[in-house]
Tab-separated table of C-alpha atoms and ligand atoms in Angstrom:
chain	number	residue	atom	x	y	z
A	14	MET	CA	-96.641	-115.552	13.409
A	15	LEU	CA	-96.329	-119.330	13.592
A	16	PRO	CA	-97.578	-121.566	10.760
A	17	ALA	CA	-101.019	-123.066	11.500
A	18	ALA	CA	-99.679	-126.657	11.470
A	19	VAL	CA	-97.034	-125.721	14.043
A	20	VAL	CA	-99.658	-124.085	16.268
A	21	ALA	CA	-101.854	-127.198	15.976
A	22	ALA	CA	-98.952	-129.523	16.837
A	23	GLY	CA	-98.021	-127.278	19.773
A	24	ARG	CA	-101.596	-127.482	21.077
A	25	ARG	CA	-101.541	-131.277	20.795
A	26	ALA	CA	-98.247	-131.360	22.681
A	27	GLU	CA	-99.699	-129.172	25.425
A	28	ALA	CA	-102.832	-131.305	25.681
A	29	ALA	CA	-100.692	-134.437	25.953
A	30	GLY	CA	-98.401	-132.840	28.540
A	31	PHE	CA	-95.414	-133.225	26.198
A	32	GLY	CA	-92.857	-130.557	27.053
A	33	TYR	CA	-89.964	-131.284	24.715
A	34	SER	CA	-91.113	-129.784	21.438
A	35	SER	CA	-88.726	-127.732	19.325
A	36	GLU	CA	-88.508	-124.023	19.995
A	37	PRO	CA	-89.696	-121.657	17.235
A	38	LEU	CA	-86.181	-120.517	16.273
A	39	THR	CA	-85.024	-124.111	15.830
A	40	GLY	CA	-88.213	-124.857	13.922
A	41	ARG	CA	-87.747	-121.922	11.583
A	42	LEU	CA	-84.196	-123.023	10.799
A	43	LEU	CA	-85.456	-126.573	10.225
A	44	ALA	CA	-88.100	-125.242	7.829
A	45	THR	CA	-85.498	-123.197	5.942
A	46	LEU	CA	-83.150	-126.174	5.644
A	47	SER	CA	-86.065	-128.372	4.518
A	48	ALA	CA	-86.934	-125.923	1.754
A	49	ALA	CA	-83.300	-126.104	0.571
A	50	VAL	CA	-83.141	-129.925	0.331
A	51	ARG	CA	-82.129	-131.003	-3.170
A	52	PRO	CA	-84.843	-132.133	-5.603
A	53	GLY	CA	-85.799	-135.736	-4.816
A	54	GLY	CA	-83.992	-135.528	-1.491
A	55	ARG	CA	-84.637	-137.187	1.863
A	56	ILE	CA	-85.122	-135.746	5.361
A	57	LEU	CA	-84.759	-137.646	8.648
A	58	GLU	CA	-85.960	-136.546	12.087
A	59	LEU	CA	-84.765	-138.518	15.098
A	60	GLY	CA	-87.436	-138.153	17.793
A	61	THR	CA	-90.895	-137.241	16.494
A	62	GLY	CA	-92.268	-136.090	19.834
A	63	ALA	CA	-95.663	-134.440	19.358
A	64	GLY	CA	-94.950	-133.530	15.743
A	65	VAL	CA	-93.835	-129.914	16.079
A	66	GLY	CA	-90.586	-130.556	14.164
A	67	LEU	CA	-92.495	-132.377	11.430
A	68	ALA	CA	-94.896	-129.453	11.157
A	69	TRP	CA	-91.916	-127.136	10.589
A	70	ILE	CA	-90.487	-129.520	7.990
A	71	GLY	CA	-93.872	-129.581	6.259
A	72	HIS	CA	-93.966	-125.782	6.367
A	73	GLY	CA	-90.527	-125.620	4.755
A	74	LEU	CA	-91.474	-128.073	2.019
A	75	GLY	CA	-94.708	-126.232	1.233
A	76	ALA	CA	-96.220	-127.670	-1.963
A	77	ARG	CA	-93.148	-129.761	-2.813
A	78	ARG	CA	-93.952	-133.405	-3.504
A	79	ASP	CA	-90.454	-134.643	-4.350
A	80	VAL	CA	-88.992	-135.020	-0.847
A	81	GLN	CA	-89.268	-138.120	1.340
A	82	VAL	CA	-89.523	-137.408	5.080
A	83	VAL	CA	-88.833	-140.060	7.716
A	84	SER	CA	-89.316	-139.507	11.433
A	85	VAL	CA	-88.409	-142.056	14.114
A	86	GLU	CA	-90.059	-142.195	17.531
A	87	GLN	CA	-89.616	-144.770	20.258
A	88	ASP	CA	-92.893	-143.989	22.029
A	89	GLU	CA	-95.730	-145.802	20.236
A	90	GLY	CA	-98.418	-143.512	21.644
A	91	LEU	CA	-96.679	-140.337	20.468
A	92	ALA	CA	-96.034	-141.824	17.019
A	93	ALA	CA	-99.669	-142.930	16.685
A	94	ALA	CA	-101.022	-139.530	17.765
A	95	VAL	CA	-98.822	-137.653	15.282
A	96	THR	CA	-99.756	-140.028	12.463
A	97	ALA	CA	-103.458	-139.774	13.311
A	98	ALA	CA	-103.290	-135.976	13.237
A	99	GLY	CA	-102.074	-136.102	9.631
A	100	LEU	CA	-98.526	-136.094	8.334
A	101	PRO	CA	-96.912	-133.758	5.808
A	102	TYR	CA	-96.916	-135.151	2.261
A	103	GLY	CA	-94.340	-137.893	1.716
A	104	CYS	CA	-93.774	-138.406	5.440
A	105	LYS	CA	-93.625	-141.677	7.341
A	106	VAL	CA	-93.220	-142.165	11.099
A	107	PHE	CA	-91.329	-145.284	12.179
A	108	VAL	CA	-91.742	-146.639	15.708
A	109	GLY	CA	-88.514	-147.887	17.240
A	110	ASP	CA	-85.111	-147.021	18.565
A	111	ALA	CA	-83.471	-144.361	16.421
A	112	ALA	CA	-79.958	-145.761	16.874
A	113	THR	CA	-81.086	-149.196	15.673
A	114	LEU	CA	-83.200	-147.931	12.778
A	115	LEU	CA	-80.454	-145.599	11.560
A	116	ALA	CA	-78.583	-148.585	10.160
A	117	GLU	CA	-81.555	-149.534	7.942
A	118	LEU	CA	-82.981	-146.254	6.741
A	119	GLY	CA	-80.380	-145.246	4.176
A	120	ARG	CA	-78.817	-141.832	3.649
A	121	PHE	CA	-80.368	-138.411	4.043
A	122	ASP	CA	-79.858	-134.876	2.784
A	123	LEU	CA	-81.077	-133.313	6.022
A	124	ILE	CA	-81.043	-134.902	9.460
A	125	PHE	CA	-82.581	-133.308	12.548
A	126	ALA	CA	-81.068	-135.190	15.499
A	127	ASP	CA	-83.557	-134.505	18.281
A	128	ALA	CA	-83.540	-137.719	20.344
A	129	PRO	CA	-80.878	-138.990	22.741
A	130	ALA	CA	-80.296	-141.933	20.359
A	131	GLY	CA	-78.302	-140.842	17.349
A	132	LYS	CA	-76.958	-137.861	19.285
A	133	TRP	CA	-75.979	-138.684	22.872
A	134	THR	CA	-75.286	-142.239	21.757
A	135	GLY	CA	-74.693	-143.503	18.240
A	136	LEU	CA	-73.727	-140.118	16.807
A	137	ASP	CA	-71.387	-141.981	14.429
A	138	ARG	CA	-74.422	-143.709	12.883
A	139	THR	CA	-76.135	-140.373	12.317
A	140	ILE	CA	-73.031	-138.956	10.657
A	141	ALA	CA	-72.772	-142.100	8.507
A	142	ALA	CA	-76.384	-141.585	7.372
A	143	LEU	CA	-75.602	-138.101	6.066
A	144	ALA	CA	-75.398	-137.971	2.262
A	145	GLU	CA	-72.682	-135.956	0.527
A	146	GLY	CA	-73.707	-132.327	0.764
A	147	GLY	CA	-76.178	-133.307	3.468
A	148	VAL	CA	-76.811	-131.139	6.522
A	149	LEU	CA	-77.110	-132.245	10.134
A	150	LEU	CA	-78.951	-130.069	12.659
A	151	VAL	CA	-78.387	-130.864	16.332
A	152	ASP	CA	-80.094	-128.994	19.152
A	153	ASP	CA	-79.920	-128.848	22.969
A	154	MET	CA	-76.164	-128.235	22.750
A	155	ASP	CA	-75.943	-125.327	25.195
A	156	PRO	CA	-74.035	-126.824	28.172
A	157	ARG	CA	-75.759	-124.345	30.505
A	158	ARG	CA	-78.943	-126.401	30.056
A	159	TYR	CA	-77.380	-129.226	32.049
A	160	THR	CA	-76.676	-129.431	35.758
A	161	GLU	CA	-75.040	-132.880	35.864
A	162	ALA	CA	-71.319	-132.861	35.066
A	163	GLU	CA	-71.639	-136.084	33.063
A	164	HIS	CA	-74.307	-134.518	30.823
A	165	VAL	CA	-72.125	-131.466	30.223
A	166	ALA	CA	-69.306	-133.856	29.290
A	167	VAL	CA	-71.526	-135.726	26.804
A	168	VAL	CA	-72.602	-132.484	25.144
A	169	ASP	CA	-68.982	-131.383	24.960
A	170	GLY	CA	-68.110	-134.737	23.365
A	171	ILE	CA	-70.823	-134.269	20.716
A	172	ARG	CA	-69.543	-130.759	19.990
A	173	ARG	CA	-65.944	-131.992	19.678
A	174	THR	CA	-66.939	-134.900	17.429
A	175	LEU	CA	-68.837	-132.629	15.056
A	176	THR	CA	-66.377	-129.748	14.979
A	177	GLY	CA	-63.365	-132.061	14.669
A	178	HIS	CA	-64.788	-134.383	11.997
A	179	ASP	CA	-62.768	-134.342	8.756
A	180	ALA	CA	-65.805	-134.812	6.524
A	181	LEU	CA	-67.944	-132.142	8.207
A	182	VAL	CA	-67.997	-128.376	8.001
A	183	THR	CA	-69.555	-127.280	11.277
A	184	THR	CA	-71.001	-124.089	12.729
A	185	GLU	CA	-72.112	-123.568	16.307
A	186	LEU	CA	-75.134	-121.316	16.672
A	187	PRO	CA	-75.519	-120.012	20.222
A	188	VAL	CA	-79.259	-119.485	19.906
A	189	GLY	CA	-82.269	-121.199	21.441
A	190	SER	CA	-81.305	-124.473	23.079
A	191	GLY	CA	-77.858	-124.264	21.422
A	192	LEU	CA	-77.657	-125.462	17.833
A	193	ILE	CA	-74.910	-127.112	15.823
A	194	LEU	CA	-75.157	-127.225	12.057
A	195	ALA	CA	-72.835	-129.544	10.153
A	196	ALA	CA	-72.601	-130.194	6.409
A	197	ARG	CA	-70.903	-133.244	4.885
A	198	ARG	CA	-68.351	-132.280	2.226
B	392	SAM	C1	-86.985	-133.535	22.063
B	392	SAM	S1	-88.238	-134.710	21.730
B	392	SAM	C2	-88.520	-134.537	20.002
B	392	SAM	C3	-89.213	-133.258	19.637
B	392	SAM	C4	-89.551	-133.121	18.176
B	392	SAM	N1	-88.431	-133.499	17.311
B	392	SAM	C5	-89.919	-131.688	17.867
B	392	SAM	O1	-89.255	-131.070	17.008
B	392	SAM	O2	-90.850	-131.180	18.483
B	392	SAM	C6	-87.340	-136.211	21.774
B	392	SAM	C7	-88.175	-137.437	21.399
B	392	SAM	O3	-87.283	-138.534	21.233
B	392	SAM	C8	-87.960	-139.698	21.641
B	392	SAM	N2	-86.960	-140.731	21.907
B	392	SAM	C9	-86.268	-140.943	23.053
B	392	SAM	N3	-85.416	-141.974	22.905
B	392	SAM	C10	-85.568	-142.409	21.630
B	392	SAM	C11	-84.975	-143.447	20.873
B	392	SAM	N4	-84.037	-144.231	21.396
B	392	SAM	N5	-85.378	-143.620	19.595
B	392	SAM	C12	-86.335	-142.834	19.062
B	392	SAM	N6	-86.941	-141.829	19.737
B	392	SAM	C13	-86.565	-141.626	20.997
B	392	SAM	C14	-88.754	-139.249	22.847
B	392	SAM	O4	-89.843	-140.135	23.090
B	392	SAM	C15	-89.201	-137.857	22.428
B	392	SAM	O5	-90.460	-137.900	21.845
């Protein structure tokens, strides 16, 4: 059974015709990782969408009040709708380009990279924003999702960067849209 907040966010996405929300398996992992964030920690989501990922983060945090959550969305309308629907405690949605904002937002203990910016481009900025011991979750990494050769090449480049990075310990999870989990040593 899905958490009520996730169901509500999914309904809002459907009503808005937004078809890029996180799949339940990705969401459950995101919730689990959120629950494990260190006391007083910080979580960053790149790409708010219709708020499904945030609902999973809120589910993972439960009654915790010690974690700061930041989500970045380029589309003003999406950001406004998610904010109006009510955010998890301690959460703020920033409107703007994730790759640009990454330089200003500080470091995070959990990053969910779910926008092209900060993943397809500017991945180095996302890695730089990862605190020591921090965890990065990247989705949509299954190359079979892509028909264009250049997109497959980009995804392969992301995979190589994460798996070959000296400071990261990385696991590929061939589930859902294709997940990569990386922790900074
Ligand atoms: C896959 S959806 C996010 C889904 C959401 N994280 C979830 O878990 O349901 C990707 C989002 O990234 C946003 N986006 C695209 N380019 C962006 C950018 N440069 N900066 C910030 N957000 C961007 C899109 O508008 C879209 O809402």
